[in-house]
Coordinates of C-alpha atoms in Angstrom, one line a residue:
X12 CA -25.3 -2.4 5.7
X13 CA -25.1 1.4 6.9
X14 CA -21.1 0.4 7.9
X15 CA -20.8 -1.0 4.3
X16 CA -22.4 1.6 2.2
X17 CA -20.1 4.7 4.7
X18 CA -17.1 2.6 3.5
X19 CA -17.9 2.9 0.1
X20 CA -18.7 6.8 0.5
X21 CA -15.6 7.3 2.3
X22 CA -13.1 5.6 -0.5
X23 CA -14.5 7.2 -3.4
X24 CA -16.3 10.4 -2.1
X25 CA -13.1 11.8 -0.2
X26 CA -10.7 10.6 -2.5
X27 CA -7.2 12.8 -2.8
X28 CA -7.5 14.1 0.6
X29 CA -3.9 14.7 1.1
X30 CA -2.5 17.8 -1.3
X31 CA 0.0 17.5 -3.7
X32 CA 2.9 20.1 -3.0
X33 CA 6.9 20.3 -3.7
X34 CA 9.6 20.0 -0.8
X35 CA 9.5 23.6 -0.4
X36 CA 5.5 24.0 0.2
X37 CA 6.1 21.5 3.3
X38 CA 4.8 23.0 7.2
X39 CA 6.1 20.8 9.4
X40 CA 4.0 19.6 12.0
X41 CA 5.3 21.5 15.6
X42 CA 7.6 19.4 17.7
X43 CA 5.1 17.3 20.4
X44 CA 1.8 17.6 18.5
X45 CA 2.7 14.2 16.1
X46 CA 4.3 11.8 17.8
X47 CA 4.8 10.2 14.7
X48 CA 7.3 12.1 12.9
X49 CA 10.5 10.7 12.8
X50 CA 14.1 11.2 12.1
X51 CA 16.0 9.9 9.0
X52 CA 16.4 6.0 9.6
X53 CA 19.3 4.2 9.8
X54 CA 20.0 1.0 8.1
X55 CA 19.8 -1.8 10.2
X56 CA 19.9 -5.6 9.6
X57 CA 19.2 -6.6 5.7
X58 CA 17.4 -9.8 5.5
X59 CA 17.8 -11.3 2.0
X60 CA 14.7 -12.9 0.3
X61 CA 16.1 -15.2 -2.5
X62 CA 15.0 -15.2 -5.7
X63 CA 12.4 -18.4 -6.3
X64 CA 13.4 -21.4 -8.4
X65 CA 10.9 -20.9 -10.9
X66 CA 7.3 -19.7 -10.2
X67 CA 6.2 -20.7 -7.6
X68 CA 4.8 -19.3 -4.1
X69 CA 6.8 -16.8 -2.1
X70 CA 4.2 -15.6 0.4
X71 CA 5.5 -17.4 3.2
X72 CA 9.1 -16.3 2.8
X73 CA 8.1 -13.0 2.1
X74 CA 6.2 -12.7 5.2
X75 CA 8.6 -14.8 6.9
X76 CA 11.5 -11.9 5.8
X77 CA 9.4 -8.7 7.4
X78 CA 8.6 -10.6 10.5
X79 CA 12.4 -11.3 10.9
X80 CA 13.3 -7.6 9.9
X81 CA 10.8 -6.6 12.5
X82 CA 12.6 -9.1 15.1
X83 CA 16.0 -7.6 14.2
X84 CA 15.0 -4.3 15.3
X85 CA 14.5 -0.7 13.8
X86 CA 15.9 0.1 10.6
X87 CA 16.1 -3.6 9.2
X88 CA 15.8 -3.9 5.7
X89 CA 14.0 -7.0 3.4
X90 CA 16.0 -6.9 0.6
X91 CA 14.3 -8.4 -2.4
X92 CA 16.7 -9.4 -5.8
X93 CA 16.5 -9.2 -9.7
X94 CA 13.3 -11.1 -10.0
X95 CA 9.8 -11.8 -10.1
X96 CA 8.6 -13.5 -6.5
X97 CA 5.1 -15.0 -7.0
X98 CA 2.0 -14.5 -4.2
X99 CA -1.0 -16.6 -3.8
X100 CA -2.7 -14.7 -0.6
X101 CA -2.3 -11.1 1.3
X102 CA 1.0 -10.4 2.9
X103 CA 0.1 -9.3 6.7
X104 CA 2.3 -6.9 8.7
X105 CA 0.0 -7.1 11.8
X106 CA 2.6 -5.5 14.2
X107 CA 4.8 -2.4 14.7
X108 CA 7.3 -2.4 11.7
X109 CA 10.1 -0.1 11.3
X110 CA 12.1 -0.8 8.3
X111 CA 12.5 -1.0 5.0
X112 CA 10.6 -3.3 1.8
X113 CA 13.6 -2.7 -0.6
X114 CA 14.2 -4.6 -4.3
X115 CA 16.7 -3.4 -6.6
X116 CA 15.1 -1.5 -9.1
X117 CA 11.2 -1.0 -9.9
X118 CA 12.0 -2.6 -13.5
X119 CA 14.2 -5.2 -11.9
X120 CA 11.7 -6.7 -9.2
X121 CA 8.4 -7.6 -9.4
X122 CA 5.7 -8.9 -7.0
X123 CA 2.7 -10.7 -9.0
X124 CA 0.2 -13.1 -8.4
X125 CA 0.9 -16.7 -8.7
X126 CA -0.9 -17.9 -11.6
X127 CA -4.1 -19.3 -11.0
X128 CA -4.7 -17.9 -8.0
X129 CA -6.9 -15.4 -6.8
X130 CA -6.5 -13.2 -3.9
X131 CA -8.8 -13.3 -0.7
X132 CA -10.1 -10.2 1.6
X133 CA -8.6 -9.8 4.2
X134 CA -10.3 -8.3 7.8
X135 CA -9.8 -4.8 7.8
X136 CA -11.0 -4.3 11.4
X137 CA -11.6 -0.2 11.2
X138 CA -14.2 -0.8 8.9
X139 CA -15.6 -4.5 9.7
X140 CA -15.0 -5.5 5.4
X141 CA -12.9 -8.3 3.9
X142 CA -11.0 -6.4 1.3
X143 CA -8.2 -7.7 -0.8
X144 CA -4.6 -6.7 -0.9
X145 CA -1.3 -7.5 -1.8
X146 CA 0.2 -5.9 1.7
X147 CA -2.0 -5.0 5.1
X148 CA -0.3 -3.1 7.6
X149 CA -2.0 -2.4 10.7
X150 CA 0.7 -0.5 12.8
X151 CA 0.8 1.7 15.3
X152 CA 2.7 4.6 16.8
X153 CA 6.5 2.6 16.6
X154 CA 6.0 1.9 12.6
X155 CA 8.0 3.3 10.1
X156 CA 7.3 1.7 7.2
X157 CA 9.1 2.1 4.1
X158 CA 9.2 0.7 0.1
X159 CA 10.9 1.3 -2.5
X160 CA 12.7 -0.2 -6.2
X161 CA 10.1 -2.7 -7.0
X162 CA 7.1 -2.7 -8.6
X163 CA 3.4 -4.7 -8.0
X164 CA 1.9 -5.7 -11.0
X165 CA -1.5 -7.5 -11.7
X166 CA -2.6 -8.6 -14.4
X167 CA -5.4 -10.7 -14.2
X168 CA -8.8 -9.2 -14.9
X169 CA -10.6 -10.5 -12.0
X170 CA -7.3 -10.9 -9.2
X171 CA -9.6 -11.2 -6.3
X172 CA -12.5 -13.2 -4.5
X173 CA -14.0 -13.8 -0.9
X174 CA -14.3 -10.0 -0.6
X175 CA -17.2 -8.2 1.0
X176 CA -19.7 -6.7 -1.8
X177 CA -19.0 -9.1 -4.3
X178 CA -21.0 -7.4 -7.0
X179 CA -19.4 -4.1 -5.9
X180 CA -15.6 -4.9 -6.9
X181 CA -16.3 -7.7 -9.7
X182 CA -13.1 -9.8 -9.1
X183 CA -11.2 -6.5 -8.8
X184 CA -8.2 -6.3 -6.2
X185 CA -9.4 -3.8 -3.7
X186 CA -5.7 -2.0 -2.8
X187 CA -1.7 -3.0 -3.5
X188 CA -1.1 -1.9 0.1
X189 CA -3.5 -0.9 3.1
X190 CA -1.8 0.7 5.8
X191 CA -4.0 1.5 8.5
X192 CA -3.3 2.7 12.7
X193 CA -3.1 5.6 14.7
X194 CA 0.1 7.1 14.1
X195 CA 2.3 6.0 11.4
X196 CA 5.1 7.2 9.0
X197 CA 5.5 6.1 5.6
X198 CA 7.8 6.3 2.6
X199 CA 7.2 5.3 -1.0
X200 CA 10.0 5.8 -3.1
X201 CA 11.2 4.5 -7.0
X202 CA 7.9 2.2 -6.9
X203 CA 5.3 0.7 -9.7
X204 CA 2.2 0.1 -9.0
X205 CA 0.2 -1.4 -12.2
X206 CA -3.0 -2.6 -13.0
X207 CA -4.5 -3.8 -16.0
X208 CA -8.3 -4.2 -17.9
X209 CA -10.9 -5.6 -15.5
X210 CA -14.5 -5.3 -14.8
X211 CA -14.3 -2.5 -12.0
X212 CA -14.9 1.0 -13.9
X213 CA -12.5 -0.6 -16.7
X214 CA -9.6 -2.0 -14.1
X215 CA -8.6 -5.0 -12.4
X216 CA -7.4 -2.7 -9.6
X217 CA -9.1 -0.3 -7.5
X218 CA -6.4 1.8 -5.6
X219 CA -2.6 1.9 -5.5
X220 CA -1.9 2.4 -2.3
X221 CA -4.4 3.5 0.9
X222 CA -3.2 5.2 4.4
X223 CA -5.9 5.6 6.6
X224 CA -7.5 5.4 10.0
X225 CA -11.0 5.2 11.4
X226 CA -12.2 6.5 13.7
X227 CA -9.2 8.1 15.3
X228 CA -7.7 10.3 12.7
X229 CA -3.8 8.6 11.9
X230 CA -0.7 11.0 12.6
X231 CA 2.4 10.6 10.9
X232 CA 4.4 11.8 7.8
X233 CA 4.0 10.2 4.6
X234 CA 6.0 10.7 1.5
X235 CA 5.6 9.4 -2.2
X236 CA 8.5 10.5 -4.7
X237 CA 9.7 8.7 -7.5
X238 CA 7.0 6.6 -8.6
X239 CA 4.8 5.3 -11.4
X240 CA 0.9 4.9 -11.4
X241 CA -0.9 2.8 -14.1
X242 CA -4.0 1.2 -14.7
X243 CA -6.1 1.7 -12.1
X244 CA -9.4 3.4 -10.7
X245 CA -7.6 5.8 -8.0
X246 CA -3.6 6.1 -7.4
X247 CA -3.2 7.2 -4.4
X248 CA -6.0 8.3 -0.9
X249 CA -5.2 9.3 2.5
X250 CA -7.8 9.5 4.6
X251 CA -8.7 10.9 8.0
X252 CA -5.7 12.8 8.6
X253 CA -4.6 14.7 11.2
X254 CA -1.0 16.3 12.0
X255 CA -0.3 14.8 8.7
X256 CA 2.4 15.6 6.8
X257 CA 3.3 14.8 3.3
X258 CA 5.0 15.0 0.6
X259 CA 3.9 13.9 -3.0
X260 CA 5.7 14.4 -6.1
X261 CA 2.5 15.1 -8.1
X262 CA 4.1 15.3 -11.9
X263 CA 6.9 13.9 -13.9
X264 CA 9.4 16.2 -13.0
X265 CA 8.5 15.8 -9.5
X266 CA 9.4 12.0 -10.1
X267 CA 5.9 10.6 -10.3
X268 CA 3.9 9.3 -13.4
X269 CA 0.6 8.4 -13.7
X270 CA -0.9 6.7 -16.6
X271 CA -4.6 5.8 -17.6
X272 CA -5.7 6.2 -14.3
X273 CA -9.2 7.6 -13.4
X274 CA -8.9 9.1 -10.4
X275 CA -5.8 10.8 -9.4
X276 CA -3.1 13.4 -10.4

């Protein structure tokens, strides 16, 4: 119980730890103190993911596509099409990943939830909790992990079940994408993330995205540029940080939106 309820405090209590700044306001981390921080990657392999025939589930190919991409080496790319591709459970990335979770456009593809389906928890191992998610990453110094031009997008008011605290979330999808390890780099970039009405302070959705580590503090260097917010309880929250760099586009001419969000820029 004491782990559950310091879970709780941590998500909502330290929300927004990382600080919103421009380009320019960016102090790089010293050479040698984050291992981490990496060089501008260089396409690799592109793994295509067909669009479905019709809707039906694409978890299994989707998962199937990252673990190949992580097979073919750093840099690899997923490269999702025009379309929407259907999910009836958590994508897991439980492994180094360097590369890239591409579609072509965030109005042009679309992850959502099979209709009819609802989402389980998934073990998030930092915290002992079954928490639901669209994507879990637990990585580790190697990953590089990088999304961009395509949007998530739930719509049903109670997405999840089989999650910790029940009564807590009410059916509400915990997190669109959990990334979680000691030292990790990350790039959002050209990305939805959209909720909709539900029974969790108003949303379906809790959070957009979460990067965090416990109880070593994660290193790395994490951008978000690009991107729209809407619909949920909190947009973005990185927590237990150290080294950390990042960079977040925090209004529209920066490149991100957020809209009818509670918690958040």
């Amino acid at each position: 119980m004491k782990t559950k309820l310091f879970s709780i405090g941590i998500m909502f209590l330290a929300l927004l730890v990382c600080t919103n700044c421009s380009k320019d306001e960016i102090h790089p981390t010293p050479p040698g103190e984050s291992p981490a921080l990496k060089s501008a990657p260089v396409e690799g392999v592109v793994i295509n993911v067909p669009c479905p025939d019709g809707i039906v589930d694409c978890s299994d190919l989707i998962e199937a596509a990252i673990y190949e991409a992580h097979l073919a080496g750093p840099g690899s790319v997923v490269q999702l099409e025009e379309c929407t591709y259907y999910v009836s459970r958590c994508i897991e990335i439980r492994y180094d990943f360097d590369g890239c979770i591409r579609g072509a456009g965030k109005d042009k593809t679309f992850i959502e939830i099979l209709p009819g389906e609802k989402i389980d928890g998934v073990l998030i191992e930092d915290w002992g909790l079954y928490l639901s998610s669209i994507f879990f990453f637990e990585a580790s110094l190697s990953s590089n992990i990088r999304m961009s031009d395509l949007s998530i997008v739930i719509t049903d008011p109670t997405p999840a079940h089989n999650q910790d605290m029940p009564d807590w979330w009410q059916g509400s999808l915990y997190c669109l994408i959990v990334i979680t390890g000691d030292a990790v780099c990350t790039s959002f970039n050209n990305m939805g993330f959209t909720g909709a009405p539900g029974n969790f302070y108003g949303y379906n959705l809790a959070h957009g995205f979460h990067i965090f580590n416990y109880p070593d503090p994660m290193e790395g260097s994490h951008s978000l540029t690009n991107s729209e917010f809407e619909n949920m309880v909190v947009t973005y929250n990185g927590f237990h940080h150290k080294n950390s760099n990042w960079l977040v586009g925090g209004s529209p001419n920066k490149g991100n939106t957020f809209i009818n969000t509670k918690y958040g820029p």
